[in-house]
Amino acid sequence: QVQLVESGGGVVQPGRSLRLSCAASGFTFSHYAIHWVRQAPGKGLEWVAVISYDGSSKWSADSVKGRFTVSRDDSKNTLYLQMNSLRAEDTAVYYCARDGAPYSRRYMDVWGKGTTVTVSS
Amino acid sequence: QSALTQPASVSGSPGQSITISCTGTSSDVGGYNYVSWYQQHPGKAPKLMIYDVTERPSGVSDRFSASKSGNTASLTISGLQAEDEADYYCTSYRSSTWVFGGGTKLTVL
């Protein structure tokens, strides 16, 4: 079945880096854009970034621009989120989510269970 | 990036209908037909309920419907059931990015 599994979360000090991974299975990974969405403790959902189906285009939220980079390795069916210069306000559960429309970017139809990132000294 | 505006909470009794609004601007909700709605139970990942303003994914109950007028989108849940109690989020495309609403907690009385 279609599945996304995030990993790489943990506790990290402010200013340090962390790389999250999102392993996909059950669908043709290279046909779909993939999003990162996060949720701070007790807060709502916040869109973080998206990478197009072919990796040629990437967009991110102003709150992470210049610090977070999304990438993909279609040979491994895996999406990455490189997070640099982490701040306390980056503490959240990070979800990856598949875009529902092949070769397009419209909505998020399949979500992983999330991985928790805690930024604290 | 300002969030879309949703009511913090709504409530209804079993069998009743409720509507959750999602207000944005002409740069997001009003400018594109890429509004989607998500249901999230505590400790769980969000679940897609509505996409492209009015479309319902297979497997989602037809008790869930949605619409849009101008800069405001709406989600209606009819025949409320206890299992509908959850947080609901709208999101809209906005110039190559996405913006979420602040979320609405639905309580089934």
CSV table of N, CA, C and O in Angstrom, one decimal, chain B:
chain,number,residue,atom,x,y,z
B,1,GLN,N,4.1,34.8,6.2
B,1,GLN,CA,2.9,34.2,5.6
B,1,GLN,C,1.8,34.0,6.6
B,1,GLN,O,1.8,33.1,7.4
B,2,SER,N,0.7,34.9,6.5
B,2,SER,CA,-0.4,34.8,7.4
B,2,SER,C,-1.2,33.6,7.2
B,2,SER,O,-1.4,33.2,6.0
B,3,ALA,N,-1.7,33.0,8.2
B,3,ALA,CA,-2.5,31.8,8.1
B,3,ALA,C,-3.9,32.2,7.7
B,3,ALA,O,-4.3,33.3,7.8
B,4,LEU,N,-4.6,31.2,7.1
B,4,LEU,CA,-6.0,31.4,6.8
B,4,LEU,C,-6.7,31.4,8.1
B,4,LEU,O,-6.3,30.8,9.1
B,5,THR,N,-7.9,32.1,8.1
B,5,THR,CA,-8.7,32.2,9.4
B,5,THR,C,-9.8,31.2,9.5
B,5,THR,O,-10.7,31.1,8.6
B,6,GLN,N,-9.7,30.4,10.6
B,6,GLN,CA,-10.8,29.5,10.9
B,6,GLN,C,-11.3,29.8,12.3
B,6,GLN,O,-10.5,30.3,13.2
B,7,PRO,N,-12.5,29.4,12.6
B,7,PRO,CA,-13.0,29.5,14.0
B,7,PRO,C,-12.2,28.5,14.9
B,7,PRO,O,-11.9,27.4,14.4
B,8,ALA,N,-11.9,28.9,16.1
B,8,ALA,CA,-11.1,28.1,17.0
B,8,ALA,C,-11.9,26.8,17.3
B,8,ALA,O,-11.2,25.7,17.5
B,9,SER,N,-13.2,26.9,17.5
B,9,SER,CA,-13.9,25.7,17.9
B,9,SER,C,-15.4,25.8,17.3
B,9,SER,O,-15.9,26.9,17.1
B,10,VAL,N,-15.9,24.7,17.1
B,10,VAL,CA,-17.4,24.5,16.7
B,10,VAL,C,-17.8,23.3,17.5
B,10,VAL,O,-17.1,22.4,17.8
B,11,SER,N,-19.1,23.2,17.7
B,11,SER,CA,-19.7,22.0,18.3
B,11,SER,C,-21.1,21.7,17.7
B,11,SER,O,-21.8,22.6,17.2
B,12,GLY,N,-21.5,20.5,17.9
B,12,GLY,CA,-22.8,20.1,17.5
B,12,GLY,C,-23.2,18.8,18.1
B,12,GLY,O,-22.3,18.0,18.6
B,13,SER,N,-24.5,18.5,18.1
B,13,SER,CA,-25.0,17.2,18.7
B,13,SER,C,-25.0,16.2,17.6
B,13,SER,O,-25.0,16.5,16.4
B,14,PRO,N,-25.0,14.9,18.0
B,14,PRO,CA,-25.0,13.8,17.0
B,14,PRO,C,-26.3,14.0,16.1
B,14,PRO,O,-27.4,14.3,16.6
B,15,GLY,N,-26.0,13.8,14.8
B,15,GLY,CA,-27.1,13.9,13.8
B,15,GLY,C,-27.3,15.3,13.2
B,15,GLY,O,-27.9,15.5,12.2
B,16,GLN,N,-26.7,16.3,13.9
B,16,GLN,CA,-26.8,17.7,13.4
B,16,GLN,C,-25.7,17.9,12.3
B,16,GLN,O,-24.9,17.1,12.0
B,17,SER,N,-25.8,19.1,11.7
B,17,SER,CA,-24.8,19.5,10.7
B,17,SER,C,-24.1,20.7,11.3
B,17,SER,O,-24.6,21.6,12.0
B,18,ILE,N,-22.8,20.8,10.9
B,18,ILE,CA,-22.0,22.0,11.3
B,18,ILE,C,-21.2,22.4,10.1
B,18,ILE,O,-21.0,21.6,9.1
B,19,THR,N,-20.8,23.7,10.1
B,19,THR,CA,-20.0,24.2,9.0
B,19,THR,C,-18.8,25.0,9.6
B,19,THR,O,-18.9,25.7,10.5
B,20,ILE,N,-17.7,24.7,9.0
B,20,ILE,CA,-16.4,25.4,9.4
B,20,ILE,C,-16.0,26.3,8.3
B,20,ILE,O,-15.8,25.8,7.1
B,21,SER,N,-15.7,27.5,8.6
B,21,SER,CA,-15.3,28.5,7.5
B,21,SER,C,-13.8,28.6,7.5
B,21,SER,O,-13.1,28.3,8.5
B,22,CYS,N,-13.3,29.1,6.4
B,22,CYS,CA,-11.8,29.2,6.2
B,22,CYS,C,-11.7,30.5,5.3
B,22,CYS,O,-12.0,30.4,4.1
B,23,THR,N,-11.2,31.5,5.9
B,23,THR,CA,-11.2,32.8,5.2
B,23,THR,C,-9.7,33.2,4.8
B,23,THR,O,-8.9,33.2,5.7
B,24,GLY,N,-9.5,33.5,3.6
B,24,GLY,CA,-8.2,33.9,3.1
B,24,GLY,C,-8.3,35.2,2.3
B,24,GLY,O,-9.1,36.1,2.7
B,25,THR,N,-7.6,35.3,1.3
B,25,THR,CA,-7.6,36.5,0.4
B,25,THR,C,-7.7,36.1,-1.0
B,25,THR,O,-7.7,34.9,-1.4
B,26,SER,N,-7.6,37.1,-1.9
B,26,SER,CA,-7.7,36.8,-3.3
B,26,SER,C,-6.4,36.2,-3.8
B,26,SER,O,-6.3,35.7,-5.0
B,27,SER,N,-5.3,36.2,-3.0
B,27,SER,CA,-4.0,35.6,-3.3
B,27,SER,C,-4.0,34.1,-3.0
B,27,SER,O,-3.0,33.5,-3.4
B,28,ASP,N,-4.9,33.6,-2.3
B,28,ASP,CA,-4.9,32.2,-2.0
B,28,ASP,C,-6.3,31.6,-2.2
B,28,ASP,O,-6.6,31.2,-3.3
B,29,VAL,N,-7.2,31.6,-1.2
B,29,VAL,CA,-8.5,30.9,-1.3
B,29,VAL,C,-9.3,31.4,-2.5
B,29,VAL,O,-9.8,30.7,-3.3
B,30,GLY,N,-9.3,32.7,-2.6
B,30,GLY,CA,-10.1,33.3,-3.7
B,30,GLY,C,-9.5,33.3,-5.1
B,30,GLY,O,-10.2,33.4,-6.1
B,31,GLY,N,-8.2,33.0,-5.1
B,31,GLY,CA,-7.5,33.0,-6.4
B,31,GLY,C,-7.2,31.7,-7.1
B,31,GLY,O,-6.9,31.7,-8.3
B,32,TYR,N,-7.4,30.6,-6.3
B,32,TYR,CA,-7.1,29.3,-6.9
B,32,TYR,C,-8.2,28.3,-6.4
B,32,TYR,O,-8.8,28.5,-5.3
B,33,ASN,N,-8.4,27.3,-7.2
B,33,ASN,CA,-9.3,26.2,-6.7
B,33,ASN,C,-8.5,25.1,-6.1
B,33,ASN,O,-8.8,23.9,-6.4
B,34,TYR,N,-7.5,25.4,-5.3
B,34,TYR,CA,-6.7,24.4,-4.7
B,34,TYR,C,-6.8,24.5,-3.2
B,34,TYR,O,-5.9,24.6,-2.4
B,35,VAL,N,-8.1,24.4,-2.7
B,35,VAL,CA,-8.4,24.4,-1.3
B,35,VAL,C,-8.6,23.0,-0.9
B,35,VAL,O,-9.3,22.2,-1.5
B,36,SER,N,-8.0,22.5,0.2
B,36,SER,CA,-8.2,21.2,0.7
B,36,SER,C,-8.4,21.3,2.2
B,36,SER,O,-8.1,22.2,2.9
B,37,TRP,N,-9.0,20.2,2.7
B,37,TRP,CA,-9.4,20.1,4.1
B,37,TRP,C,-8.9,18.8,4.7
B,37,TRP,O,-8.9,17.7,4.1
B,38,TYR,N,-8.4,18.9,6.0
B,38,TYR,CA,-7.8,17.7,6.7
B,38,TYR,C,-8.4,17.6,8.0
B,38,TYR,O,-8.7,18.5,8.7
B,39,GLN,N,-8.6,16.3,8.4
B,39,GLN,CA,-9.1,15.9,9.7
B,39,GLN,C,-7.9,15.3,10.5
B,39,GLN,O,-7.1,14.5,10.0
B,40,GLN,N,-7.7,15.7,11.7
B,40,GLN,CA,-6.7,15.2,12.6
B,40,GLN,C,-7.2,14.8,13.9
B,40,GLN,O,-7.6,15.7,14.7
B,41,HIS,N,-7.1,13.6,14.3
B,41,HIS,CA,-7.4,13.1,15.6
B,41,HIS,C,-6.1,13.2,16.5
B,41,HIS,O,-5.0,13.2,15.9
B,42,PRO,N,-6.3,13.4,17.8
B,42,PRO,CA,-5.1,13.6,18.7
B,42,PRO,C,-4.1,12.5,18.5
B,42,PRO,O,-4.4,11.3,18.5
B,43,GLY,N,-2.8,12.9,18.3
B,43,GLY,CA,-1.7,12.0,18.2
B,43,GLY,C,-1.6,11.3,16.9
B,43,GLY,O,-0.7,10.5,16.7
B,44,LYS,N,-2.4,11.7,15.9
B,44,LYS,CA,-2.5,11.0,14.6
B,44,LYS,C,-2.0,12.0,13.5
B,44,LYS,O,-2.1,13.2,13.7
B,45,ALA,N,-1.7,11.4,12.4
B,45,ALA,CA,-1.4,12.3,11.2
B,45,ALA,C,-2.7,12.8,10.6
B,45,ALA,O,-3.7,12.2,10.7
B,46,PRO,N,-2.6,13.9,9.9
B,46,PRO,CA,-3.7,14.5,9.2
B,46,PRO,C,-4.2,13.5,8.2
B,46,PRO,O,-3.5,12.7,7.6
B,47,LYS,N,-5.5,13.6,7.9
B,47,LYS,CA,-6.2,12.8,6.8
B,47,LYS,C,-6.9,13.7,5.9
B,47,LYS,O,-7.6,14.6,6.3
B,48,LEU,N,-6.7,13.5,4.6
B,48,LEU,CA,-7.3,14.3,3.6
B,48,LEU,C,-8.8,14.0,3.5
B,48,LEU,O,-9.2,12.9,3.4
B,49,MET,N,-9.6,15.1,3.6
B,49,MET,CA,-11.1,14.9,3.6
B,49,MET,C,-11.7,15.5,2.3
B,49,MET,O,-12.7,15.0,1.8
B,50,ILE,N,-11.1,16.6,1.8
B,50,ILE,CA,-11.6,17.3,0.6
B,50,ILE,C,-10.4,17.9,-0.1
B,50,ILE,O,-9.5,18.4,0.5
B,51,TYR,N,-10.5,17.9,-1.4
B,51,TYR,CA,-9.4,18.5,-2.2
B,51,TYR,C,-10.0,19.3,-3.4
B,51,TYR,O,-11.2,19.0,-3.7
B,52,ASP,N,-9.3,20.2,-4.0
B,52,ASP,CA,-9.8,21.0,-5.1
B,52,ASP,C,-11.1,21.6,-4.8
B,52,ASP,O,-12.0,21.5,-5.6
B,53,VAL,N,-11.3,22.1,-3.6
B,53,VAL,CA,-12.4,22.9,-3.1
B,53,VAL,C,-13.6,22.0,-2.7
B,53,VAL,O,-14.1,22.1,-1.6
B,54,THR,N,-14.0,21.1,-3.6
B,54,THR,CA,-15.2,20.3,-3.4
B,54,THR,C,-15.1,18.8,-3.6
B,54,THR,O,-16.1,18.1,-3.3
B,55,GLU,N,-13.9,18.3,-4.0
B,55,GLU,CA,-13.8,16.9,-4.3
B,55,GLU,C,-13.5,16.1,-3.1
B,55,GLU,O,-12.7,16.5,-2.2
B,56,ARG,N,-14.2,14.9,-3.0
B,56,ARG,CA,-14.0,14.0,-1.9
B,56,ARG,C,-13.2,12.8,-2.3
B,56,ARG,O,-13.6,12.1,-3.3
B,57,PRO,N,-12.2,12.5,-1.6
B,57,PRO,CA,-11.4,11.3,-2.0
B,57,PRO,C,-12.2,10.0,-1.7
B,57,PRO,O,-13.1,10.0,-0.9
B,58,SER,N,-11.9,9.0,-2.5
B,58,SER,CA,-12.6,7.7,-2.2
B,58,SER,C,-12.4,7.3,-0.8
B,58,SER,O,-11.3,7.4,-0.3
B,59,GLY,N,-13.4,6.8,-0.2
B,59,GLY,CA,-13.3,6.3,1.2
B,59,GLY,C,-13.7,7.3,2.2
B,59,GLY,O,-13.9,7.0,3.4
B,60,VAL,N,-13.9,8.6,1.8
B,60,VAL,CA,-14.4,9.6,2.8
B,60,VAL,C,-15.9,9.7,2.7
B,60,VAL,O,-16.4,9.7,1.6
B,61,SER,N,-16.5,9.7,3.8
B,61,SER,CA,-18.0,9.7,3.9
B,61,SER,C,-18.6,10.8,3.1
B,61,SER,O,-18.0,12.0,3.2
B,62,ASP,N,-19.7,10.6,2.5
B,62,ASP,CA,-20.4,11.7,1.8
B,62,ASP,C,-21.1,12.6,2.8
B,62,ASP,O,-21.8,13.6,2.3
B,63,ARG,N,-20.9,12.4,4.0
B,63,ARG,CA,-21.4,13.4,5.0
B,63,ARG,C,-20.5,14.6,5.0
B,63,ARG,O,-20.9,15.7,5.6
B,64,PHE,N,-19.4,14.5,4.4
B,64,PHE,CA,-18.5,15.6,4.3
B,64,PHE,C,-18.6,16.3,2.9
B,64,PHE,O,-18.5,15.6,1.9
B,65,SER,N,-18.8,17.6,2.9
B,65,SER,CA,-18.9,18.3,1.7
B,65,SER,C,-18.3,19.7,1.9
B,65,SER,O,-18.1,20.1,3.0
B,66,ALA,N,-18.0,20.4,0.8
B,66,ALA,CA,-17.3,21.7,0.9
B,66,ALA,C,-17.7,22.6,-0.3
B,66,ALA,O,-18.2,22.1,-1.3
B,67,SER,N,-17.4,23.8,-0.1
B,67,SER,CA,-17.7,24.8,-1.1
B,67,SER,C,-16.8,26.0,-0.9
B,67,SER,O,-16.0,26.1,0.0
B,68,LYS,N,-16.9,27.0,-1.9
B,68,LYS,CA,-16.1,28.2,-1.8
B,68,LYS,C,-16.9,29.4,-2.4
B,68,LYS,O,-17.6,29.2,-3.4
B,69,SER,N,-16.8,30.5,-1.7
B,69,SER,CA,-17.5,31.7,-2.2
B,69,SER,C,-16.5,32.8,-2.0
B,69,SER,O,-16.2,33.2,-0.8
B,70,GLY,N,-16.0,33.4,-3.0
B,70,GLY,CA,-15.0,34.5,-2.9
B,70,GLY,C,-13.8,34.0,-2.2
B,70,GLY,O,-13.2,33.0,-2.6
B,71,ASN,N,-13.4,34.7,-1.1
B,71,ASN,CA,-12.2,34.4,-0.4
B,71,ASN,C,-12.5,33.4,0.8
B,71,ASN,O,-11.6,33.2,1.6
B,72,THR,N,-13.7,32.9,0.9
B,72,THR,CA,-14.0,32.0,2.0
B,72,THR,C,-14.4,30.6,1.5
B,72,THR,O,-15.3,30.5,0.7
B,73,ALA,N,-13.7,29.6,2.1
B,73,ALA,CA,-14.1,28.2,1.8
B,73,ALA,C,-14.8,27.7,3.0
B,73,ALA,O,-14.6,28.2,4.1
B,74,SER,N,-15.6,26.7,2.8
B,74,SER,CA,-16.4,26.1,3.9
B,74,SER,C,-16.4,24.6,3.9
B,74,SER,O,-16.6,24.0,2.8
B,75,LEU,N,-16.4,24.0,5.0
B,75,LEU,CA,-16.5,22.5,5.1
B,75,LEU,C,-17.8,22.2,5.9
B,75,LEU,O,-17.9,22.8,7.0
B,76,THR,N,-18.7,21.4,5.4
B,76,THR,CA,-19.9,21.0,6.1
B,76,THR,C,-19.9,19.6,6.4
B,76,THR,O,-19.5,18.7,5.6
B,77,ILE,N,-20.2,19.2,7.7
B,77,ILE,CA,-20.3,17.8,8.1
B,77,ILE,C,-21.8,17.7,8.5
B,77,ILE,O,-22.3,18.3,9.4
B,78,SER,N,-22.4,16.8,7.8
B,78,SER,CA,-23.8,16.5,8.1
B,78,SER,C,-23.9,15.2,8.9
B,78,SER,O,-23.0,14.3,8.9
B,79,GLY,N,-25.0,15.0,9.6
B,79,GLY,CA,-25.2,13.8,10.4
B,79,GLY,C,-24.1,13.5,11.3
B,79,GLY,O,-23.5,12.4,11.3
B,80,LEU,N,-23.7,14.5,12.1
B,80,LEU,CA,-22.6,14.4,13.0
B,80,LEU,C,-22.5,13.1,13.8
B,80,LEU,O,-23.6,12.6,14.3
B,81,GLN,N,-21.3,12.5,13.8
B,81,GLN,CA,-21.1,11.3,14.6
B,81,GLN,C,-20.0,11.5,15.6
B,81,GLN,O,-19.1,12.4,15.4
B,82,ALA,N,-19.9,10.7,16.6
B,82,ALA,CA,-18.9,10.9,17.7
B,82,ALA,C,-17.5,10.8,17.1
B,82,ALA,O,-16.6,11.5,17.5
B,83,GLU,N,-17.3,10.0,16.1
B,83,GLU,CA,-16.0,9.8,15.5
B,83,GLU,C,-15.5,11.0,14.7
B,83,GLU,O,-14.4,11.1,14.3
B,84,ASP,N,-16.5,12.0,14.4
B,84,ASP,CA,-16.1,13.2,13.7
B,84,ASP,C,-15.4,14.2,14.6
B,84,ASP,O,-14.8,15.2,14.1
B,85,GLU,N,-15.4,13.9,15.9
B,85,GLU,CA,-14.7,14.9,16.9
B,85,GLU,C,-13.2,14.8,16.6
B,85,GLU,O,-12.6,13.8,16.7
B,86,ALA,N,-12.7,16.0,16.2
B,86,ALA,CA,-11.3,16.1,15.8
B,86,ALA,C,-11.0,17.5,15.5
B,86,ALA,O,-11.8,18.4,15.6
B,87,ASP,N,-9.7,17.7,15.1
B,87,ASP,CA,-9.3,19.1,14.6
B,87,ASP,C,-9.4,19.0,13.1
B,87,ASP,O,-9.1,18.0,12.5
B,88,TYR,N,-9.8,20.2,12.5
B,88,TYR,CA,-10.0,20.3,11.1
B,88,TYR,C,-9.2,21.5,10.6
B,88,TYR,O,-9.2,22.6,11.2
B,89,TYR,N,-8.4,21.3,9.5
B,89,TYR,CA,-7.6,22.3,9.0
B,89,TYR,C,-7.9,22.5,7.5
B,89,TYR,O,-8.0,21.5,6.7
B,90,CYS,N,-8.0,23.7,7.1
B,90,CYS,CA,-8.0,24.0,5.6
B,90,CYS,C,-6.6,24.4,5.2
B,90,CYS,O,-5.8,24.9,6.0
B,91,THR,N,-6.4,24.3,3.9
B,91,THR,CA,-5.2,24.8,3.3
B,91,THR,C,-5.4,25.3,1.9
B,91,THR,O,-6.3,24.8,1.3
B,92,SER,N,-4.6,26.2,1.5
B,92,SER,CA,-4.8,26.7,0.1
B,92,SER,C,-3.4,27.0,-0.5
B,92,SER,O,-2.5,27.3,0.2
B,93,TYR,N,-3.4,26.8,-1.8
B,93,TYR,CA,-2.2,27.2,-2.6
B,93,TYR,C,-2.1,28.7,-2.6
B,93,TYR,O,-3.1,29.4,-2.7
B,94,ARG,N,-0.9,29.2,-2.6
B,94,ARG,CA,-0.6,30.6,-2.6
B,94,ARG,C,0.7,30.9,-3.2
B,94,ARG,O,1.8,30.8,-2.6
B,95,SER,N,0.7,31.1,-4.5
B,95,SER,CA,2.0,31.5,-5.2
B,95,SER,C,3.1,30.5,-4.9
B,95,SER,O,4.2,30.9,-4.4
B,96,SER,N,3.0,29.3,-5.3
B,96,SER,CA,4.0,28.2,-5.2
B,96,SER,C,4.2,27.8,-3.8
B,96,SER,O,5.1,27.0,-3.5
B,97,THR,N,3.5,28.3,-2.8
B,97,THR,CA,3.6,27.8,-1.5
B,97,THR,C,2.2,27.4,-1.0
B,97,THR,O,1.2,27.5,-1.8
B,98,TRP,N,2.1,26.9,0.2
B,98,TRP,CA,0.8,26.5,0.8
B,98,TRP,C,0.6,27.2,2.1
B,98,TRP,O,1.6,27.4,2.8
B,99,VAL,N,-0.6,27.6,2.5
B,99,VAL,CA,-0.8,28.2,3.7
B,99,VAL,C,-2.0,27.4,4.4
B,99,VAL,O,-3.0,27.1,3.8
B,100,PHE,N,-1.8,27.1,5.7
B,100,PHE,CA,-2.9,26.4,6.5
B,100,PHE,C,-3.7,27.4,7.3
B,100,PHE,O,-3.2,28.5,7.6
B,101,GLY,N,-4.9,27.0,7.6
B,101,GLY,CA,-5.7,27.7,8.6
B,101,GLY,C,-5.2,27.3,10.0
B,101,GLY,O,-4.4,26.3,10.1
B,102,GLY,N,-5.6,28.1,11.0
B,102,GLY,CA,-5.2,27.8,12.3
B,102,GLY,C,-5.8,26.6,13.0
B,102,GLY,O,-5.3,26.1,14.0
B,103,GLY,N,-6.8,26.0,12.3
B,103,GLY,CA,-7.4,24.8,12.8
B,103,GLY,C,-8.7,25.1,13.6
B,103,GLY,O,-8.8,26.1,14.3
B,104,THR,N,-9.6,24.1,13.5
B,104,THR,CA,-10.9,24.2,14.2
B,104,THR,C,-11.1,22.9,15.0
B,104,THR,O,-11.1,21.9,14.4
B,105,LYS,N,-11.3,23.1,16.3
B,105,LYS,CA,-11.6,21.9,17.1
B,105,LYS,C,-13.1,21.6,17.1
B,105,LYS,O,-13.9,22.5,17.5
B,106,LEU,N,-13.5,20.5,16.6
B,106,LEU,CA,-14.9,20.1,16.5
B,106,LEU,C,-15.2,19.2,17.7
B,106,LEU,O,-14.6,18.2,17.9
B,107,THR,N,-16.2,19.6,18.5
B,107,THR,CA,-16.7,18.8,19.6
B,107,THR,C,-18.1,18.3,19.3
B,107,THR,O,-19.0,19.1,18.9
B,108,VAL,N,-18.3,17.0,19.4
B,108,VAL,CA,-19.6,16.4,19.3
B,108,VAL,C,-20.2,16.2,20.7
B,108,VAL,O,-19.6,15.5,21.5
B,109,LEU,N,-21.2,17.0,20.9
B,109,LEU,CA,-21.8,17.0,22.3
B,109,LEU,C,-22.5,15.7,22.7
B,109,LEU,O,-22.9,15.0,21.9
